[in-house]
Coordinates of C-alpha atoms in Angstrom, one line a residue:
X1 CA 60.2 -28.9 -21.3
X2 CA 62.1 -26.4 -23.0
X3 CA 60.7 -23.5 -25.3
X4 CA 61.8 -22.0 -28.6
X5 CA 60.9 -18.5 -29.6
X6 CA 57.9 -17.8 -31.8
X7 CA 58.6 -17.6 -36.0
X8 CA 57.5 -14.7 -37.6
X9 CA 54.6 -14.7 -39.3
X10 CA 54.8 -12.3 -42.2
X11 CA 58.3 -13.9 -43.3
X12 CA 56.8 -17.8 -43.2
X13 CA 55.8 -18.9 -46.5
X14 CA 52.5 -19.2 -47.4
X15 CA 51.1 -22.6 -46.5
X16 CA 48.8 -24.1 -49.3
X17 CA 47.4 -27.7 -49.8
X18 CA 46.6 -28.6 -53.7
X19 CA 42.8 -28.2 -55.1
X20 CA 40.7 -29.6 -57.8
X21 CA 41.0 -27.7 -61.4
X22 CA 38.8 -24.8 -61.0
X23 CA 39.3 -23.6 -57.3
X24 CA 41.2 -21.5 -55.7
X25 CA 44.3 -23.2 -53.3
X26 CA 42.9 -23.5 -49.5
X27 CA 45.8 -22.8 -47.2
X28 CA 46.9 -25.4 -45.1
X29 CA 44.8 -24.9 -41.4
X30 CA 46.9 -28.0 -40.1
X31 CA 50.4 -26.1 -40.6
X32 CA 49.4 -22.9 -40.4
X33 CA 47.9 -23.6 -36.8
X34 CA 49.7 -25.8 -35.5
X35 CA 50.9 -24.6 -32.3
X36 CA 47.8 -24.0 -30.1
X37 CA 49.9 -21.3 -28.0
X38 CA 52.0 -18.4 -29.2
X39 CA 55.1 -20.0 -28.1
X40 CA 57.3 -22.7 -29.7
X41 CA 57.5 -26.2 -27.5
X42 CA 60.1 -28.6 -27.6
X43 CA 59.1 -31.4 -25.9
X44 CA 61.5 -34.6 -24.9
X45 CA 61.5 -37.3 -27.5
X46 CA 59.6 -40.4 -26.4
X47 CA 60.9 -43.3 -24.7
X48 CA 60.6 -46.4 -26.6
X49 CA 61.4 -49.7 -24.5
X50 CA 61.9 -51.6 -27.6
X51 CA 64.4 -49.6 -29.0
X52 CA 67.7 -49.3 -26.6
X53 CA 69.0 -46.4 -28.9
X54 CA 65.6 -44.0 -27.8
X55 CA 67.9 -43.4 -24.6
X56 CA 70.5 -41.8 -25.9
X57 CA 68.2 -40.0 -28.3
X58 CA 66.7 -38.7 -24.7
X59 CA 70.0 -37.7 -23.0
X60 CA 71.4 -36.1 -25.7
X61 CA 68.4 -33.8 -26.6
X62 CA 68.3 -33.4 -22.5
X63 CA 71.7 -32.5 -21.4
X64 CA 72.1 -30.1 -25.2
X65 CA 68.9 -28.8 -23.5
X66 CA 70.2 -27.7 -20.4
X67 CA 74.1 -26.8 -22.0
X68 CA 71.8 -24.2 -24.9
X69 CA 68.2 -23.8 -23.2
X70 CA 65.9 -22.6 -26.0
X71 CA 63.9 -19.4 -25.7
X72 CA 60.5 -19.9 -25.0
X73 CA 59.2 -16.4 -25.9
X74 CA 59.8 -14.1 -28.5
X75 CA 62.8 -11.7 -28.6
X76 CA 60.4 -8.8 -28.3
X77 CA 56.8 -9.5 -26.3
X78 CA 53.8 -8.1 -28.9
X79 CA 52.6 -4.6 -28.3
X80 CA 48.7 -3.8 -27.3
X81 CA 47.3 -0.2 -26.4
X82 CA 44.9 0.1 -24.0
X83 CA 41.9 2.9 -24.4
X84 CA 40.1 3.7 -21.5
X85 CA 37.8 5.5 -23.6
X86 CA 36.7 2.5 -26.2
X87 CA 37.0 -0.2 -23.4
X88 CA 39.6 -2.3 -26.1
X89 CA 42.7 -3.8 -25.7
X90 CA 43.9 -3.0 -29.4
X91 CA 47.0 -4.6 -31.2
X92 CA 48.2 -2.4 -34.5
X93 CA 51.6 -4.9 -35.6
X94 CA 50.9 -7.0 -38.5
X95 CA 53.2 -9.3 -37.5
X96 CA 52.2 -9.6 -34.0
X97 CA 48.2 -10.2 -35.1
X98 CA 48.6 -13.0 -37.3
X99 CA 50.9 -14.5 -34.6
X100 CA 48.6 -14.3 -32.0
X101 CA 45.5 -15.3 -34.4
X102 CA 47.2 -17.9 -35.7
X103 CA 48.4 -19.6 -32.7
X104 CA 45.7 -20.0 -30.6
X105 CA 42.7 -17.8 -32.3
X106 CA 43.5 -15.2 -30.4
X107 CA 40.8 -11.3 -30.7
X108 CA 39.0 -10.7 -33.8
X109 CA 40.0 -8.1 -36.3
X110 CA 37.9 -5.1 -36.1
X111 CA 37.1 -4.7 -39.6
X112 CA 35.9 -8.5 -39.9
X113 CA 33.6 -11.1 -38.8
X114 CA 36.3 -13.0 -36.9
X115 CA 39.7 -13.3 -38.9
X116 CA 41.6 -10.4 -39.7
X117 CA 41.5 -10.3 -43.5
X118 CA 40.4 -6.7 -44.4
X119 CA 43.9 -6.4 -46.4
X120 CA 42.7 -9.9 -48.3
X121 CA 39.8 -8.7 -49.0
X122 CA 40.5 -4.9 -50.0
X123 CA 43.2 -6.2 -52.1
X124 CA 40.5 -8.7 -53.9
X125 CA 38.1 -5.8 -54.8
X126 CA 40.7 -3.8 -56.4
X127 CA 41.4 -6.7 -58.6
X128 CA 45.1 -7.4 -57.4
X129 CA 44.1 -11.0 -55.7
X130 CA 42.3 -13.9 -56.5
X131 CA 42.3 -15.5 -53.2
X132 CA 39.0 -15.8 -51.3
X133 CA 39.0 -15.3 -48.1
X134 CA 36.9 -17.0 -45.1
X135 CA 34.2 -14.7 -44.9
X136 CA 33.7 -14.8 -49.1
X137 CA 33.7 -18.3 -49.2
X138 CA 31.0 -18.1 -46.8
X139 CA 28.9 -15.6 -48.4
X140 CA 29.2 -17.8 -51.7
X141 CA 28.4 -21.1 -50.1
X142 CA 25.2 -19.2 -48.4
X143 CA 24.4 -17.6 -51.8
X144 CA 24.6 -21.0 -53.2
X145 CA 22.3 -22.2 -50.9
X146 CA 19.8 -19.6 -51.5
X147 CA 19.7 -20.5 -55.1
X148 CA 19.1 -24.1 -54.4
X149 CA 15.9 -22.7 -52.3
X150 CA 14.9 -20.5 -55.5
X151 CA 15.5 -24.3 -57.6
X152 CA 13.8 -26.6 -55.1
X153 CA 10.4 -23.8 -54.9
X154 CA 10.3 -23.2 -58.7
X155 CA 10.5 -27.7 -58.8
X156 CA 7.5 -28.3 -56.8
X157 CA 5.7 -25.7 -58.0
X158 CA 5.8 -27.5 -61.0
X159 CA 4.7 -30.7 -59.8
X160 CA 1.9 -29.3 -58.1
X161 CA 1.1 -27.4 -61.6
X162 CA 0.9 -30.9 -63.6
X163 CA -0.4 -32.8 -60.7
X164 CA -3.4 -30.5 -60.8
X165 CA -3.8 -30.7 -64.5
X166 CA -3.8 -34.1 -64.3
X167 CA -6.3 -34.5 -61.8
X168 CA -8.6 -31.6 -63.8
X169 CA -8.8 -28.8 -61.0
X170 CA -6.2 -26.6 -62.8
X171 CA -8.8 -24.0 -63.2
X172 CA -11.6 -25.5 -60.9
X173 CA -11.3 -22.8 -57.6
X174 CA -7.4 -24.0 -57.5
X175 CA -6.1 -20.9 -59.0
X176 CA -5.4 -19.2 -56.2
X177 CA -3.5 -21.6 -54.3
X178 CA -1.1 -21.9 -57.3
X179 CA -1.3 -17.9 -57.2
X180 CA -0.2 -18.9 -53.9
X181 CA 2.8 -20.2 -54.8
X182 CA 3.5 -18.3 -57.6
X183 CA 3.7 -15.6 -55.2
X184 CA 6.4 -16.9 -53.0
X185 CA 8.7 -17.9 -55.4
X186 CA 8.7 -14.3 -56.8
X187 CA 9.2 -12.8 -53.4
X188 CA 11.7 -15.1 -52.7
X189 CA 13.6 -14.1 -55.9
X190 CA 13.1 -10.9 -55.8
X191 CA 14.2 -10.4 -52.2
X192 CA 17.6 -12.1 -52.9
X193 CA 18.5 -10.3 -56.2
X194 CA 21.1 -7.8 -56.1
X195 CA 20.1 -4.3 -55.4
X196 CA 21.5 -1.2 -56.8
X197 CA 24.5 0.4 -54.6
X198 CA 23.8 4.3 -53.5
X199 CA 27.0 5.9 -52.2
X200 CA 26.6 8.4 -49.8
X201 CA 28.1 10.9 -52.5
X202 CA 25.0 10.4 -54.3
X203 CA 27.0 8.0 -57.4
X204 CA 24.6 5.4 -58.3
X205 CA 25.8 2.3 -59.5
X206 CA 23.8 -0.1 -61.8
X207 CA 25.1 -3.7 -62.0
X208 CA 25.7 -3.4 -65.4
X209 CA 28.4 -1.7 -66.4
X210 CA 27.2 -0.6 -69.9
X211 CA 25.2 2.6 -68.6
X212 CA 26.4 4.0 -65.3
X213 CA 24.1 7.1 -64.1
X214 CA 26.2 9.5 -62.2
X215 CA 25.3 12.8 -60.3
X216 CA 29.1 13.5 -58.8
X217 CA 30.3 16.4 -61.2
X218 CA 33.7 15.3 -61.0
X219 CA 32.8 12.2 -62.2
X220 CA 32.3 12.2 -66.8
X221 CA 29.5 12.5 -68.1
X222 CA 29.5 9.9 -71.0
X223 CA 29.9 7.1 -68.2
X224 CA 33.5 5.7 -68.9
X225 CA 35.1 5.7 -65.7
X226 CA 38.7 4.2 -67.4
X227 CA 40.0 0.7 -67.8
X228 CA 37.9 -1.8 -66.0
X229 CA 40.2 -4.4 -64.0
X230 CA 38.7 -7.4 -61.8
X231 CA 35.9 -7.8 -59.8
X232 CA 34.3 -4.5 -60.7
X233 CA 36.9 -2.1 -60.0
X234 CA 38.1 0.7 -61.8
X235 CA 41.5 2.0 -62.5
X236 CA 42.7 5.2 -64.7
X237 CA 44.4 4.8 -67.8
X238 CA 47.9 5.5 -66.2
X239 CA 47.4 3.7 -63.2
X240 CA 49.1 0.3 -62.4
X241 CA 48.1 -2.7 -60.5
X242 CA 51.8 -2.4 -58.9
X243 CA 51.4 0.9 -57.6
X244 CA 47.6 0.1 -56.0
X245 CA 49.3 -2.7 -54.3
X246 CA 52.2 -0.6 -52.9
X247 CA 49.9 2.7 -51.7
X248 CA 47.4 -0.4 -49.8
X249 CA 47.8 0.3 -45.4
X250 CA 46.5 -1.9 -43.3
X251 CA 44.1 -0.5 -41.5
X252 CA 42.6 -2.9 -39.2
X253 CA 44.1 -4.3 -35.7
X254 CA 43.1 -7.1 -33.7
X255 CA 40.8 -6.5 -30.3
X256 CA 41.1 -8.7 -28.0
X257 CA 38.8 -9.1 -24.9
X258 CA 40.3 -8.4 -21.3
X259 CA 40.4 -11.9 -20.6
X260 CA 42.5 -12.8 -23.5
X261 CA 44.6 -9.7 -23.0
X262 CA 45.1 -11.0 -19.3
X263 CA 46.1 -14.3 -19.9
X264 CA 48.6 -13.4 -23.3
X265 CA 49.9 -11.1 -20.4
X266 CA 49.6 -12.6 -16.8
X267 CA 49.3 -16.4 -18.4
X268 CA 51.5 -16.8 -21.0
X269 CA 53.8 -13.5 -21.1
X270 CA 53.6 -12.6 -24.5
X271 CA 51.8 -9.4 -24.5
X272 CA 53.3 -6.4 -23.1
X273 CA 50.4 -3.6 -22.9
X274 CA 50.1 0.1 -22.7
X275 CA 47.9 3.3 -22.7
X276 CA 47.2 4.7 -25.6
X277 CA 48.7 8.5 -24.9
X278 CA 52.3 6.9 -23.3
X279 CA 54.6 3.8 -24.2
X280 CA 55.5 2.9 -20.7
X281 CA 53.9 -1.2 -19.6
X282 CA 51.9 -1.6 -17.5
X283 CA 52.0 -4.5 -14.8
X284 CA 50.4 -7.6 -13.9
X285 CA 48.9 -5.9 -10.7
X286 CA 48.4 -2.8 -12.5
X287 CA 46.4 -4.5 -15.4
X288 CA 44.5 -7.0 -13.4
X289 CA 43.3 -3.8 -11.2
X290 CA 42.0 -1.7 -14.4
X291 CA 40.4 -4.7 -15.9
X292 CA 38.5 -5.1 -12.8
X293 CA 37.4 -1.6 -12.8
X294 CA 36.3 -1.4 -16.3
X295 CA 34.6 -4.6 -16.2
X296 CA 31.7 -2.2 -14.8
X297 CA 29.7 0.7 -16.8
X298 CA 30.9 2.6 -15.9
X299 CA 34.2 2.1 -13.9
X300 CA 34.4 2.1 -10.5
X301 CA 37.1 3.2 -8.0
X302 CA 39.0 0.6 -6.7
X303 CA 37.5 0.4 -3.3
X304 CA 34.2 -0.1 -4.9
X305 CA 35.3 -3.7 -6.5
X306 CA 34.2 -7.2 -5.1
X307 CA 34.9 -10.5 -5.1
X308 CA 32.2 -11.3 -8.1
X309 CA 33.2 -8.8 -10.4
X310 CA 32.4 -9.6 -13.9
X311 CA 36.5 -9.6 -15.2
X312 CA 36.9 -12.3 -12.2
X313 CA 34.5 -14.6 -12.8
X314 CA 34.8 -14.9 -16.8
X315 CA 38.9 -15.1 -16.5
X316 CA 38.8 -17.8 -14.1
X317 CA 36.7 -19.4 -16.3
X318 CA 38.8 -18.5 -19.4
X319 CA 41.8 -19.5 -17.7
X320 CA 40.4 -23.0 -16.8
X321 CA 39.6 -24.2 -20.1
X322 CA 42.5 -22.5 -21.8
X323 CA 44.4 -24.7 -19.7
X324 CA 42.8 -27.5 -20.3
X325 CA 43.6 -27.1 -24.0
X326 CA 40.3 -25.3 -25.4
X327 CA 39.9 -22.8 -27.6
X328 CA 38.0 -20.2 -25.9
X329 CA 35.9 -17.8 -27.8
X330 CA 33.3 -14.8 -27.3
X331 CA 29.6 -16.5 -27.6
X332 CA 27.4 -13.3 -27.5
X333 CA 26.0 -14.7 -30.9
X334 CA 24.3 -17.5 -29.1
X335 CA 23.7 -15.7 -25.9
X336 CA 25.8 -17.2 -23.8
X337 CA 29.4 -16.2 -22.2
X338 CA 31.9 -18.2 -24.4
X339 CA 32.2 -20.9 -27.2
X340 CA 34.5 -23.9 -26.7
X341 CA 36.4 -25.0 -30.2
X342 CA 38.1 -28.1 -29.8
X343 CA 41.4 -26.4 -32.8
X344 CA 39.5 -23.6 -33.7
X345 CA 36.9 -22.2 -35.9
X346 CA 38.9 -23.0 -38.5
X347 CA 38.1 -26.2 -38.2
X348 CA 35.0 -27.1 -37.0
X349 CA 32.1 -25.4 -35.5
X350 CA 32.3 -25.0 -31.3
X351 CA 30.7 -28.3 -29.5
X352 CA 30.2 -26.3 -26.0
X353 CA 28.3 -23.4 -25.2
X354 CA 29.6 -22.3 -22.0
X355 CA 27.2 -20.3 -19.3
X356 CA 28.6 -18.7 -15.9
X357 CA 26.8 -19.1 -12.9
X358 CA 27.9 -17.5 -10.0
X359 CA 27.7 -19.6 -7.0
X360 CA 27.8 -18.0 -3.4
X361 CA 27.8 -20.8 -1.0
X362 CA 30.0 -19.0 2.0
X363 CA 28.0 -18.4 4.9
X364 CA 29.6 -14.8 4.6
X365 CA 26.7 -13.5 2.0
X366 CA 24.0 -14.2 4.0
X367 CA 25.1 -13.6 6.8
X368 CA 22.5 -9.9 7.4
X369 CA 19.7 -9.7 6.1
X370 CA 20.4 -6.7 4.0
X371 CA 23.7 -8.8 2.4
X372 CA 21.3 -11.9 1.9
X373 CA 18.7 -10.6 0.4
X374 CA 21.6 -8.8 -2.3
X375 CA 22.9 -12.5 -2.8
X376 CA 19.3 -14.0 -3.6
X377 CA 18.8 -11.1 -6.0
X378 CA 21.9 -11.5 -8.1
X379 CA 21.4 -15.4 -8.1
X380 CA 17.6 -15.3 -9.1
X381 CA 17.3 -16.6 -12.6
X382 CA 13.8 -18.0 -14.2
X383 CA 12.8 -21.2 -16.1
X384 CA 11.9 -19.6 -18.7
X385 CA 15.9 -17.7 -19.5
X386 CA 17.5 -21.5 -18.9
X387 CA 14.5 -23.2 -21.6
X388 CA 15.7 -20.0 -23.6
X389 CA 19.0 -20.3 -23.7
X390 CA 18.8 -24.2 -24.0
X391 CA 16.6 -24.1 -26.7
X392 CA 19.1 -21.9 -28.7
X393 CA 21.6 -23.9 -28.0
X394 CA 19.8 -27.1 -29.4
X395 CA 18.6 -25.5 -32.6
X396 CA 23.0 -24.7 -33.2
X397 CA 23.5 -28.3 -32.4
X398 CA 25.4 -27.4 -29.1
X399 CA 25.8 -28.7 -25.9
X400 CA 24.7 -26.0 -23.0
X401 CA 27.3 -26.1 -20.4
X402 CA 26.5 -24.7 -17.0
X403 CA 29.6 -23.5 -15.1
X404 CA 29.0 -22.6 -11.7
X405 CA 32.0 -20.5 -9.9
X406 CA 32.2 -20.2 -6.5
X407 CA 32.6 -16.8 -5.0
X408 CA 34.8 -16.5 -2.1
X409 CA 34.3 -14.1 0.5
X410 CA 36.1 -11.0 0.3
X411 CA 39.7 -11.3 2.1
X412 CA 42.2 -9.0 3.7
X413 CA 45.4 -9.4 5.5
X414 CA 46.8 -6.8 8.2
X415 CA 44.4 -4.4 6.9
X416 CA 45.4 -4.8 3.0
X417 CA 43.3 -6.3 0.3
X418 CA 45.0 -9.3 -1.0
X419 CA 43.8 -9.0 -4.7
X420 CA 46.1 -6.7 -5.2
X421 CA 49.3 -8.2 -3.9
X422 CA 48.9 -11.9 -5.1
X423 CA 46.9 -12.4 -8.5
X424 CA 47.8 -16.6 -8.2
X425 CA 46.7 -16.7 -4.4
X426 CA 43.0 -14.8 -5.5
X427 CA 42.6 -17.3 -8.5
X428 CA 43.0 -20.3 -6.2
X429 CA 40.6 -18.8 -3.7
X430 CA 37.7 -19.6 -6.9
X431 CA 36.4 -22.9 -7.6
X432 CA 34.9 -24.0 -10.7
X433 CA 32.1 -27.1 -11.3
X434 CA 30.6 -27.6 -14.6
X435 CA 27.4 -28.8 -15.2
X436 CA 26.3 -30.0 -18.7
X437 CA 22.2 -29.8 -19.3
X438 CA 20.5 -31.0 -22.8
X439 CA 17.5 -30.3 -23.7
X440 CA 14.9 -33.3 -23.4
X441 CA 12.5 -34.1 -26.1
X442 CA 9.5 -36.2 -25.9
X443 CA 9.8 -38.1 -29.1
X444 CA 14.0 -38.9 -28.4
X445 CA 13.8 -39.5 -25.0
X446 CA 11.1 -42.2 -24.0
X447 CA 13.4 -44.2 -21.3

């Protein structure tokens, strides 16, 4: 199968789909992510038995192949700093973030929920874009929900209100239920209108723009702050839009997690990474060493590390179902290890929740008493974290997935650790069974 190298992503076009009158053009997902790896895949057209002519079509792409083999990586591997001191694996290139988020949803920006799109979304509160952004769109469809609460309370409140006048109890003893409910509906507006913003120079902004109260003296007194642009923001008289736009810097990079940084480096080879105070790479062995060590708080030496170290167990099961074409994501927000996305999360929500077990079933770890009763103690989990977990996972609509990883004993040759000469002969020494577990209720399940 042969490769071609990856398109930059700042000089693509941009990739919309049309939209109703009214709303904003949605890019299109199915373009813009449509390679599920940061590499470019030429694959060999298909046979078709029907069609005598598919067989040339097949040789010629085959041997023009093999005369002009393709690039499967790009000219120059993306740069990633690595700090010892924030435990991140940092990458700072615009161009090499939206390649590596857009194929494959790769880190999360650190200025945003998931997607990098601080620049979007800086540049949409200066006024210079009208282009919302995924985390807007959310926070206007859950706004929009909230005021279909407010509607539906302030509806039934009503009915109840001409249901008891019509049965006569409106103001027999019934008064304080509908006080009740009066109640409730106030709070529930109250709580979800807009407060007023307090700077921490002590400005105080008012939502209406008419009278603005300020206490910064370098701020006028009469409360005209200049020409009002957009979206509430403010620009002097001899300012120009053009000139915002130009003096905007990006100021947020993507973080990715040692596992992705691992396999962008050791699985794919797309990432070349570094420290953060020299420019020189570091290698394979090198990297998978340090990610080892600073998988614990804090880092131990390398003679300290063991066979179920944290960075082992979650890359070999990164690495299994990144192979097996998932999307892998963090999934600390359901309290489990990692999310499975069957594109992305930009287009549908993750049907897996994904929970490693370590599994030590080598007569070497209980083979003392002292080493035994270690094992038990790490593998001790209760009924009541597993109906947890489950039960989280059930309320999200998500299927809990159990991954059990067995741990091999530790193994050296002549008197030197393998793990650091042979990074595939260590991953093959783990094995990985999954185990799926829903939760069972009464009232569904009667068989």
């Amino acid at each position: 199968m042969a490769l071609n190298e990856v398109a930059d992503a700042n000089t693509a076009p941009e990739i919309t789909t049309a939209s109703p009158v009214g709303k904003p053009a949605r890019p299109n997902y199915n373009q813009l992510h449509a390679k599920p790896f940061p590499l470019d895949v030429h694959p060999i057209p298909t046979f078709i038995p029907h069609n005598p002519f598919s067989v040339l079509h097949i040789a010629y792409v085959v041997i023009s192949q093999i005369i002009f083999p393709p690039q499967s990586h790009p000219p120059v591997p993306h740069k990633a700093h690595f700090s010892a001191k924030t435990r991140s694996v940092n990458v700072v290139s615009p161009t090499s973030v939206r390649a590596l988020w857009e194929s494959g949803f790769f880190g999360k920006g650190t200025l945003s929920r998931s997607e990098p799109t601080w620049l979007e979304r800086e540049r949409r509160r200066r006024g210079l874009s009208t282009d919302e952004t995924a985390e807007e769109i959310t926070n206007r469809r859950r706004e929009e929900r909230r005021e279909m609460k407010r509607e539906r309370a302030r509806k039934e409140r009503e009915m109840v209100e001409d249901q008891l006048k019509k049965e006569g109890k409106k103001d027999l003893g019934m008064n304080g239920f509908n006080g009740v409910l009066h109640t409730q509906s106030t709070t529930l507006s109250e709580r979800d209108k807009p407060q007023d913003a307090k700077p921490a120079n002590g400005t105080i902004l008012q939502n209406n723009t008419a009278g603005i109260h300020s206490k910064d003296p370098d701020l006028p007194s009469d409360g005209t702050f200049g020409s009002v642009v957009a979206l509430g923001t403010t620009h002097g008289p001899n300012t120009s839009v053009e000139q915002d736009a130009d003096t905007i810097q990006d100021q947020e990079s993507l973080q990715l997690s040692y596992e992705e940084a691992f396999f962008l480096t050791y699985g794919l080879g797309v990432l070349d990474i570094c420290f953060d105070d020299t420019q020189h790479s570091i290698s394979n062995v090198d990297l998978f060493q340090l990610f080892r060590q600073h998988s614990y708080f804090p880092a131990r030496s390398s003679s300290a590390l063991k066979p179920d170290d944290q960075f082992l167990l979650s890359y070999v099961v990164y690495h299994h179902f990144r192979s097996l074409g998932w999307v892998v994501r963090d999934g600390i927000k359901f309290a489990v290890d990692y999310l499975l996305y069957n594109r992305g999360p930009a287009f549908s929500h993750a049907e897996f929740a994904v929970v490693i077990v370590p599994a030590y079933e080598d007569p070497y770890w209980f083979e003392t008493p002292a080493r035994s009763a270690e094992t038990k103690k790490k593998i001790s989990k209760s009924w009541w974290w597993l109906h947890g977990i489950n039960r989280v996972q059930a309320q999200v609509r998500k299927t809990l997935v159990l991954v059990y990883v067995e741990v091999p004993p530790p193994g050296c040759k002549d008197g030197v650790d393998v793990d650091i000469q042979d990074i595939g002969c260590v991953l093959q020494r783990y094995k990985v069974r999954e185990f799926i577990l829903k939760r069972w209720t009464p009232n569904r399940n009667r068989d």
